[in-house]
Short mmCIF file of C-alpha atoms in Angstrom, two decimals:
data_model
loop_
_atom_site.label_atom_id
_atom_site.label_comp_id
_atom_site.label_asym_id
_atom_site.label_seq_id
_atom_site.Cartn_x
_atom_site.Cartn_y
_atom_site.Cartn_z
CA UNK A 1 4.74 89.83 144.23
CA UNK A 2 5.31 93.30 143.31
CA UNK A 3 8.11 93.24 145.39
CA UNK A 4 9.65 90.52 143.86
CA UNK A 5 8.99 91.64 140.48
CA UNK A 6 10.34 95.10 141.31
CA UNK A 7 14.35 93.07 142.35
CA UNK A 8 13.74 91.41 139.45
CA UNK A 9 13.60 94.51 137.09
CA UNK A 10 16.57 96.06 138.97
CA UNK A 11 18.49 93.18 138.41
CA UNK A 12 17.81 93.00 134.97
CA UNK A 13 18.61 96.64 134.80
CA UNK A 14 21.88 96.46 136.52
CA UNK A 15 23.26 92.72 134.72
CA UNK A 16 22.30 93.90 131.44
CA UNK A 17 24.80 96.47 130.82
CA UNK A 18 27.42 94.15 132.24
CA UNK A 19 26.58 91.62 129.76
CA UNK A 20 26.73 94.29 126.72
CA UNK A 21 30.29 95.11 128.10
CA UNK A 22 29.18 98.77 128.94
CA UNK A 23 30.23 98.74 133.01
CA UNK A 24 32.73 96.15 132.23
CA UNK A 25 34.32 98.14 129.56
CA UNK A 26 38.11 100.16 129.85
CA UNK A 27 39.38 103.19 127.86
CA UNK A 28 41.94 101.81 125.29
CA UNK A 29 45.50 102.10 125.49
CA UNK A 30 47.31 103.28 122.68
CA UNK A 31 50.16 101.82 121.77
CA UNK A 32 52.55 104.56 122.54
CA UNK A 33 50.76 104.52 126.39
CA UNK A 34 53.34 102.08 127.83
CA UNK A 35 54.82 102.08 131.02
CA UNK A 36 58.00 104.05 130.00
CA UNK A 37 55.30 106.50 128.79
CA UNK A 38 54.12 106.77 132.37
CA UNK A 39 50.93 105.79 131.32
CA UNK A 40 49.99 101.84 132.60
CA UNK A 41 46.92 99.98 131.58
CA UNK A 42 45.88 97.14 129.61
CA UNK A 43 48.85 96.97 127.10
CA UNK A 44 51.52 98.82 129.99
CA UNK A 45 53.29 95.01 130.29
CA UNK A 46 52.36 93.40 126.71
CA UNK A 47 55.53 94.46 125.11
CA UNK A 48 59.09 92.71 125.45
CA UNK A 49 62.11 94.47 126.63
CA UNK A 50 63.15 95.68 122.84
CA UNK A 51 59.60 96.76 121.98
CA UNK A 52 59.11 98.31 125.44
CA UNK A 53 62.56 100.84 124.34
CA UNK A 54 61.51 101.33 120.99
CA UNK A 55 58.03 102.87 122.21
CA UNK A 56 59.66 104.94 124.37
CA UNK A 57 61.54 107.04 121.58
CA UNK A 58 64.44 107.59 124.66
CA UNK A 59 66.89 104.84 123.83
CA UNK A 60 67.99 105.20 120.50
CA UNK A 61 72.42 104.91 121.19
CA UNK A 62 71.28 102.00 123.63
CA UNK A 63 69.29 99.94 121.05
CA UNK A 64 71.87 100.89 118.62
CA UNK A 65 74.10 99.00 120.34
CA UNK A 66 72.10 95.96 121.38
CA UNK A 67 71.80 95.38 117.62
CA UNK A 68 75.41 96.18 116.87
CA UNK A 69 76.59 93.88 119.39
CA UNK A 70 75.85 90.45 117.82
CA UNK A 71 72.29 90.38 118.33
CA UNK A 72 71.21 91.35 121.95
CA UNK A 73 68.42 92.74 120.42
CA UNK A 74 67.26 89.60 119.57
CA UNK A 75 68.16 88.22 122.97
CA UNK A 76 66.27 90.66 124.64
CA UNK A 77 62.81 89.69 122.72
CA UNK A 78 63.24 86.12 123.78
CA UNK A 79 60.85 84.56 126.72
CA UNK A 80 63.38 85.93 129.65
CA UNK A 81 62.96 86.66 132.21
CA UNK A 82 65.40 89.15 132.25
CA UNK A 83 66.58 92.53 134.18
CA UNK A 84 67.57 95.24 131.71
CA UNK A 85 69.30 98.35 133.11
CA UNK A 86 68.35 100.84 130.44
CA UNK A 87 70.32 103.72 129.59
CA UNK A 88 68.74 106.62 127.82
CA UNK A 89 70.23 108.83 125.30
CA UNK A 90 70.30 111.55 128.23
CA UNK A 91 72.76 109.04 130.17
CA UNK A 92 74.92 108.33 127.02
CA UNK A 93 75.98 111.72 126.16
CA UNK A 94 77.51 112.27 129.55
CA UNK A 95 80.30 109.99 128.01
CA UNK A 96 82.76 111.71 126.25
CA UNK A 97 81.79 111.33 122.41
CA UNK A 98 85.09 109.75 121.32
CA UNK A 99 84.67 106.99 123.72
CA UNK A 100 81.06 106.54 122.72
CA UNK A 101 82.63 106.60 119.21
CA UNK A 102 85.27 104.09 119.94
CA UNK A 103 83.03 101.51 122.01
CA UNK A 104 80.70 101.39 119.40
CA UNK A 105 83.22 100.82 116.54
CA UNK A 106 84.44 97.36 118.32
CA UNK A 107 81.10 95.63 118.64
CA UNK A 108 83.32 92.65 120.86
CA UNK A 109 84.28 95.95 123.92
CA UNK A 110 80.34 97.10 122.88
CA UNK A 111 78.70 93.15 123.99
CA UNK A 112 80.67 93.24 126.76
CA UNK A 113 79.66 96.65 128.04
CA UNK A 114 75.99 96.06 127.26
CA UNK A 115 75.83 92.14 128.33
CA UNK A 116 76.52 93.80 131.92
CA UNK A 117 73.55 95.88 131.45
CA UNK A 118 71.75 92.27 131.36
CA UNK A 119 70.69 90.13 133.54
CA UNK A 120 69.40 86.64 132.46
CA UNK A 121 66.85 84.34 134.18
CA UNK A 122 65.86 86.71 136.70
CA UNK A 123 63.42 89.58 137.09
CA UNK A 124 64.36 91.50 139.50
CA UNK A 125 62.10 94.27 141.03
CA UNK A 126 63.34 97.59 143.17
CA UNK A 127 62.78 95.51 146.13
CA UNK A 128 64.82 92.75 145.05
CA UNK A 129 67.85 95.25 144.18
CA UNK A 130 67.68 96.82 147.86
CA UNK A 131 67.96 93.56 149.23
CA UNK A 132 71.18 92.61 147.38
CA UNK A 133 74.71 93.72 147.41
CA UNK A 134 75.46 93.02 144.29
CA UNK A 135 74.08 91.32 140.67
CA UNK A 136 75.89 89.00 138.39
CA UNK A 137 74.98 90.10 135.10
CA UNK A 138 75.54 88.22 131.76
CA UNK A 139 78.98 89.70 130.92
CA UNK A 140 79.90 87.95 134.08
CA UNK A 141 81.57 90.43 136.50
CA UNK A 142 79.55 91.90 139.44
CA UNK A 143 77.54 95.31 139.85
CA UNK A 144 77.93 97.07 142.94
CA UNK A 145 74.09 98.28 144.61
CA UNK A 146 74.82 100.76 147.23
CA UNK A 147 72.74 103.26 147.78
CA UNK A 148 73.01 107.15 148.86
CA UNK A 149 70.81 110.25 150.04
CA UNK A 150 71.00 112.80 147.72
CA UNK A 151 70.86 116.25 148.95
CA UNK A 152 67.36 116.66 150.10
CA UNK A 153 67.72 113.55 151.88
CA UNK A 154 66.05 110.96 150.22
CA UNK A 155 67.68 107.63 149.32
CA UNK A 156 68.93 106.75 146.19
CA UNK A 157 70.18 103.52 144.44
CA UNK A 158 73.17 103.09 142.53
CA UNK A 159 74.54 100.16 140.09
CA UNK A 160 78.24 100.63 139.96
CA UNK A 161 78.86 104.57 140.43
CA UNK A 162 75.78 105.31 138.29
CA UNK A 163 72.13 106.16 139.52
CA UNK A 164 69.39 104.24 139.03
CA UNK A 165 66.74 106.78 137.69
CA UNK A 166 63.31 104.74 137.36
CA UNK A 167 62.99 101.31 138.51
CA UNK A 168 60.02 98.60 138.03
CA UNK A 169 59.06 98.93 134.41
CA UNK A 170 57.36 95.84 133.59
CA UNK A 171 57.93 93.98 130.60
CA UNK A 172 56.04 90.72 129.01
CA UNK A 173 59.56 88.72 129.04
CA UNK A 174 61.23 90.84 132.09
CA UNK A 175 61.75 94.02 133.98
CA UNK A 176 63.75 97.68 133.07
CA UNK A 177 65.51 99.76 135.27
CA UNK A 178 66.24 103.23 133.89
CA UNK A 179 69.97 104.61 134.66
CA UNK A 180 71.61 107.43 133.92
CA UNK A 181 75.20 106.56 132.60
CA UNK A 182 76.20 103.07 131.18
CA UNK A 183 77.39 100.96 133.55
CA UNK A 184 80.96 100.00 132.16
CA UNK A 185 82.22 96.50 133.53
CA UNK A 186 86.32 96.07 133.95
CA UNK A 187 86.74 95.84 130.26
CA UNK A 188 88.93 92.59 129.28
CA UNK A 189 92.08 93.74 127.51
#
């Protein structure tokens, strides 16, 4: 009897806490821990594409021109799925500032450039990407995946001619890939 009665206490002692939430209980997230934060959790995948950027304080010329270009903002907070090859503000002043200035003063050349950043109806993971040889985007054209290792040897992918930085950030209506240039389709004269 005491036995029994001894289980029984332990039990007690052990499912009680559960029930009050105390074991089953996580640290909260803050909102700016999201995955482009490097920090994943609870809320890491709760935010859409847009939202996702926004947090990360890195893509201001990028969602600058999602919003310029006839509303790909909006696009990308729709249900998706959708791959988004992000490119930070890092990546866009490697381009020459007139051209930045002059793509972003004809929103029609700006939707085509960043529609090819897009792809629509798919979420496609790193694995995906080194299984493909290329990706039809929304613009329509093709990106190039190839991949090459960089000095020290290790393999790295590329969209077009420009590197693929982070990959696999998830998303509540998709996936990002972080690169380090815009990826700039054959523009249509």
């Amino acid at each position: 009897m005491k036995t029994k009665s001894k289980s029984l206490g332990i039990l007690t002692a052990l499912m009680v806490p559960v029930l009050l939430g105390g074991l089953a209980q996580t640290p909260d997230v803050k909102a700016k821990d999201t995955a482009l934060g490097g920090v994943s959790g609870p809320t890491a995948n709760k935010l859409d594409i847009i939202n996702e950027l926004k947090q990360s304080g890195s893509f201001h010329k990028t969602l600058e021109g999602l919003t310029n270009a006839y509303g790909l903002d909006n696009e990308l907070k729709g249900k998706g799925p959708y791959t988004f090859f992000a490119c930070d503000d890092k990546g866009w002043a490697k381009m020459p500032e007139e051209d930045v200035t002059s793509l972003f003063a004809n929103n029609k050349k700006l939707k085509e450039v960043l529609t090819y950043h897009v792809v629509k109806g798919q979420k496609l993971t790193c694995a995906d990407l080194d299984a493909m040889k290329d990706i039809q985007p929304m613009q329509g054209g093709l990106i190039k995946v190839s991949h090459k290792d960089n000095k020290n040897g290790k393999d790295e992918m590329y969209l077009d001619k420009v590197k693929v930085k982070k990959t696999d950030i998830l998303c509540s209506n998709g996936i990002i890939h972080i690169i380090d240039g815009p990826i700039m389709p054959p523009l249509k004269q």
